[in-house]
Amino acid sequence: MAEPSKDTQQPPADPANAPAASSSSAAADGSSSAPASGGKKQPMTVLVIGMAGSGKTTLMQRINSYLHTEQKPAYIVNLDPAVSHMGYSANIDIRDTVDYKEVMKQYNLGPNGGIMTALNLFTTKFDQVLGFVEKRAESVDYILVDTPGQIEIFTWSASGAIITDAIASSLPTCVAYVIDTPRTTAPATFMSNMLYACSILYKTRLPFILVFNKVDVEPCDFAKEWMADFEKFQAALEERGRDENGENYMNSLMSSMSLVLDEFYNNLRAVGVSAMTGEGMKELFEAVESCRKEYEEPELDRLKADKEAKAAAAKQGHLERMLKDMGVKDKPKNPFGPHVRNDRADALFDDEGGDADERDPEEEEAIRRQMELEEEAEHHMTLGAGDIVEDDIIQVDPQSRS
Ligand SMILES: Nc1nc2c(ncn2[C@@H]2O[C@H](COP(=O)(O)OP(=O)(O)OP(=O)(O)O)[C@@H](O)[C@H]2O)c(=O)[nH]1
Ligand SMILES: [Mg+2]
């Protein structure tokens, strides 16, 4: 791509003086998120994505004011170069950096291409944007990102992937996929919208919330029901698919796709909201917090795996010390060493000339333990340290050796 001209692109504006969310007040009064292990909890990034007109920008405004009343400050990033009116001020606004109309002129593009290219140009500076966001991460609870309605940015464009990967590798992040509920009541439209959501989920691989917006106009119960009960959705699909002659033109592809979606619903949460009235904000933020947990789980798994590896190493050291103390590693001194297991008892009895019935129970027990320990020592030598399983180690009781 040609180097963007100075007319169309400047470095992202330093948002230090941007008049967005009054972030420091709540942090100062201690009402922000609870600190985790001495430090402040990282802010959660919410990427607001959805089709044109689904209500993303209005929802951003609503969320911003909700967070203000909750005294949980937000940091706002606007990635829509074509937005004409926002009911809030963004800390970082793509419009301060790229003029998409100028991009249209210079690259001879239509509005859609202009918006996409403007975002692509902006993405080349996204490391700077991330730098600004990270600087403010200490003092805010949420980072809200508004995006253009050109949803294909997040399904196939490189800039979408660069943006989501950059943010998500730095901060806990989730996608709020906004759906225009009144326009989704037809089963085929609903399915098409869900397929979009599905492809964004698989492209971003981030915790995901389906946000059914505009519930002041149309409640989203029908959608939740279709998501919960696959058969009801199929029935609706068949019902609506009948033409005036009563023939059903919904083909088996539709049915198979709805089966795919059934699997997809397992991976997400759905909430009904109204960006207009503010209904459902609490539920939305409960979903966001559950996304935070989902995002953090792999990290927890890693910590758990670390802990288990350390415990295994400690047990191994313990075992080695015991084996050393007992001298079982020293094969020549080991009375059972030269014999294969099945011959051991006989070899011992032959040496001592004893009879099995006359054996001292304590001695027999000592022999049995010694055999077990030796077997473990051999097993240990053939396995790597990481292969030692708990059962191998637990069987060794140092008390019983004395
Ligand atoms: N009744 C109702 N209207 C809404 C709601 N949310 C948004 N709208 C209206 O939907 C229209 C589109 O809203 P926007 O917020 O601009 O939608 P958008 O997704 O940001 O649109 P693009 O940026 O063009 O993709 C506006 O007329 C809003 O007033 C809602 O919850 N209820
Ligand atoms: Mg918008």
Coordinates of N, CA, C and O in Angstrom, one line a residue, residues 105-168:
K105 N -11.1 10.1 -1.6 CA -10.6 10.9 -2.7 C -9.3 10.4 -3.2 O -9.1 10.1 -4.4
Q106 N -8.3 10.3 -2.3 CA -7.0 9.9 -2.7 C -6.9 8.5 -3.3 O -6.1 8.2 -4.2
Y107 N -7.7 7.6 -2.7 CA -7.6 6.2 -3.2 C -8.7 5.8 -4.1 O -8.9 4.7 -4.5
N108 N -9.5 6.9 -4.5 CA -10.6 6.6 -5.4 C -11.6 5.5 -5.0 O -11.8 4.6 -5.7
L109 N -12.0 5.7 -3.8 CA -12.9 4.6 -3.2 C -14.3 5.2 -2.8 O -14.5 6.4 -2.7
G110 N -15.2 4.2 -2.7 CA -16.5 4.6 -2.2 C -16.5 4.7 -0.7 O -15.5 4.4 -0.1
P111 N -17.7 5.0 -0.1 CA -17.7 5.2 1.4 C -17.2 3.9 2.2 O -16.4 4.0 3.1
N112 N -17.7 2.7 1.7 CA -17.3 1.5 2.4 C -15.8 1.3 2.4 O -15.1 1.0 3.4
G113 N -15.3 1.4 1.1 CA -13.8 1.2 0.9 C -13.0 2.3 1.7 O -12.0 2.0 2.2
G114 N -13.6 3.5 1.7 CA -12.9 4.6 2.4 C -12.8 4.3 3.9 O -11.7 4.5 4.5
I115 N -13.9 3.8 4.5 CA -13.9 3.5 5.9 C -12.9 2.4 6.2 O -12.1 2.5 7.1
M116 N -12.9 1.3 5.4 CA -12.0 0.2 5.6 C -10.6 0.6 5.5 O -9.7 0.3 6.3
T117 N -10.3 1.4 4.4 CA -8.9 1.9 4.2 C -8.5 2.8 5.3 O -7.3 2.7 5.8
A118 N -9.4 3.7 5.7 CA -9.0 4.6 6.8 C -8.6 3.8 8.1 O -7.6 4.1 8.8
L119 N -9.4 2.7 8.3 CA -9.1 1.9 9.5 C -7.8 1.1 9.3 O -7.0 1.0 10.2
N120 N -7.6 0.7 8.1 CA -6.3 0.0 7.8 C -5.1 0.9 8.0 O -4.1 0.5 8.6
L121 N -5.3 2.2 7.6 CA -4.2 3.2 7.8 C -4.0 3.4 9.3 O -2.8 3.5 9.8
F122 N -5.1 3.5 10.0 CA -5.0 3.8 11.5 C -4.3 2.6 12.2 O -3.6 2.8 13.1
T123 N -4.6 1.4 11.7 CA -4.1 0.2 12.3 C -2.5 0.2 12.3 O -1.9 -0.4 13.2
T124 N -2.0 0.9 11.2 CA -0.5 0.9 11.2 C 0.1 1.7 12.4 O 1.3 1.6 12.7
K125 N -0.8 2.5 13.0 CA -0.3 3.2 14.2 C -0.9 2.6 15.5 O -0.9 3.3 16.5
F126 N -1.4 1.4 15.4 CA -2.1 0.9 16.6 C -1.2 0.7 17.8 O -1.7 0.7 18.9
D127 N 0.1 0.5 17.5 CA 0.9 0.3 18.7 C 1.0 1.5 19.6 O 1.0 1.5 20.8
Q128 N 0.9 2.7 18.9 CA 0.9 4.0 19.7 C -0.5 4.1 20.4 O -0.5 4.5 21.6
V129 N -1.5 3.7 19.8 CA -2.8 3.7 20.4 C -2.8 2.8 21.7 O -3.2 3.2 22.8
L130 N -2.2 1.6 21.5 CA -2.2 0.7 22.6 C -1.3 1.3 23.8 O -1.6 1.1 24.9
G131 N -0.3 2.0 23.4 CA 0.6 2.6 24.4 C -0.2 3.6 25.2 O -0.1 3.6 26.5
F132 N -1.0 4.4 24.6 CA -1.9 5.4 25.3 C -2.9 4.6 26.2 O -3.1 5.0 27.4
V133 N -3.5 3.5 25.7 CA -4.4 2.8 26.5 C -3.7 2.2 27.7 O -4.2 2.2 28.8
E134 N -2.6 1.6 27.5 CA -1.9 0.9 28.6 C -1.5 1.9 29.7 O -1.5 1.6 30.9
K135 N -1.1 3.1 29.2 CA -0.8 4.2 30.2 C -1.9 4.5 31.2 O -1.7 4.8 32.3
R136 N -3.1 4.4 30.6 CA -4.3 4.7 31.4 C -4.9 3.5 32.1 O -5.9 3.6 32.8
A137 N -4.4 2.4 31.9 CA -5.0 1.1 32.4 C -5.1 1.1 33.9 O -6.0 0.5 34.4
E138 N -4.2 1.8 34.6 CA -4.2 1.8 36.0 C -5.4 2.6 36.6 O -5.9 2.3 37.7
S139 N -5.9 3.6 35.8 CA -6.9 4.5 36.4 C -8.3 4.2 35.9 O -9.2 5.0 36.3
V140 N -8.5 3.3 35.0 CA -9.8 3.0 34.5 C -10.3 1.6 34.8 O -9.4 0.7 35.0
D141 N -11.6 1.4 34.7 CA -12.1 0.0 35.0 C -12.5 -0.7 33.7 O -12.4 -1.9 33.6
Y142 N -12.8 0.1 32.7 CA -13.2 -0.5 31.4 C -12.7 0.3 30.3 O -12.5 1.5 30.4
I143 N -12.4 -0.4 29.2 CA -12.0 0.3 27.9 C -13.0 -0.1 26.9 O -13.3 -1.3 26.7
L144 N -13.7 0.9 26.4 CA -14.8 0.7 25.4 C -14.3 1.1 24.0 O -13.8 2.1 23.9
V145 N -14.6 0.2 23.1 CA -14.1 0.4 21.7 C -15.3 0.4 20.8 O -16.0 -0.7 20.6
D146 N -15.6 1.5 20.2 CA -16.7 1.5 19.2 C -16.1 1.3 17.8 O -14.9 1.7 17.5
T147 N -16.8 0.5 17.0 CA -16.3 0.1 15.7 C -17.3 0.5 14.5 O -18.5 0.7 14.8
P148 N -16.8 0.5 13.3 CA -17.7 0.9 12.2 C -18.7 -0.3 11.9 O -18.4 -1.4 12.3
G149 N -19.8 0.0 11.3 CA -20.8 -1.1 10.9 C -20.3 -2.0 9.9 O -20.9 -3.0 9.6
Q150 N -19.1 -1.7 9.3 CA -18.6 -2.6 8.2 C -18.0 -3.9 9.0 O -16.8 -3.9 9.3
I151 N -18.9 -4.8 9.2 CA -18.6 -5.9 10.1 C -17.5 -6.8 9.5 O -16.8 -7.5 10.2
E152 N -17.3 -6.7 8.2 CA -16.3 -7.6 7.5 C -14.9 -7.2 8.0 O -14.0 -8.1 7.8
I153 N -14.7 -6.1 8.6 CA -13.4 -5.7 9.2 C -13.0 -6.8 10.1 O -11.8 -7.2 10.2
F154 N -14.0 -7.4 10.9 CA -13.7 -8.4 11.9 C -13.9 -9.8 11.4 O -13.6 -10.7 12.1
T155 N -14.4 -10.0 10.2 CA -14.5 -11.3 9.7 C -13.3 -11.7 8.7 O -12.9 -12.8 8.7
W156 N -12.9 -10.8 7.9 CA -11.8 -11.1 7.1 C -10.6 -10.1 6.9 O -9.5 -10.5 6.5
S157 N -10.9 -8.8 7.3 CA -9.8 -7.8 7.1 C -8.7 -8.0 8.1 O -8.9 -8.4 9.2
A158 N -7.5 -7.7 7.6 CA -6.3 -7.9 8.5 C -6.3 -6.9 9.6 O -5.9 -7.2 10.7
S159 N -6.9 -5.7 9.4 CA -6.8 -4.6 10.4 C -7.7 -5.1 11.6 O -7.3 -4.9 12.8
G160 N -8.8 -5.8 11.4 CA -9.6 -6.2 12.5 C -8.8 -7.2 13.3 O -8.8 -7.1 14.6
A161 N -8.1 -8.1 12.7 CA -7.4 -9.1 13.4 C -6.2 -8.5 14.2 O -5.9 -8.8 15.4
I162 N -5.6 -7.5 13.6 CA -4.4 -6.8 14.2 C -5.0 -6.1 15.5 O -4.4 -6.1 16.6
I163 N -6.1 -5.4 15.3 CA -6.6 -4.6 16.5 C -7.0 -5.5 17.6 O -6.6 -5.3 18.7
T164 N -7.8 -6.6 17.3 CA -8.3 -7.5 18.4 C -7.1 -8.2 19.0 O -7.0 -8.3 20.2
D165 N -6.1 -8.7 18.2 CA -5.0 -9.4 18.8 C -4.2 -8.4 19.6 O -3.7 -8.8 20.7
A166 N -4.0 -7.2 19.2 CA -3.1 -6.3 19.9 C -3.8 -6.0 21.3 O -3.1 -6.0 22.3
I167 N -5.0 -5.7 21.3 CA -5.7 -5.4 22.6 C -5.7 -6.6 23.5 O -5.4 -6.5 24.6
A168 N -6.2 -7.7 22.9 CA -6.4 -8.9 23.7 C -5.1 -9.5 24.2 O -5.1 -10.2 25.3

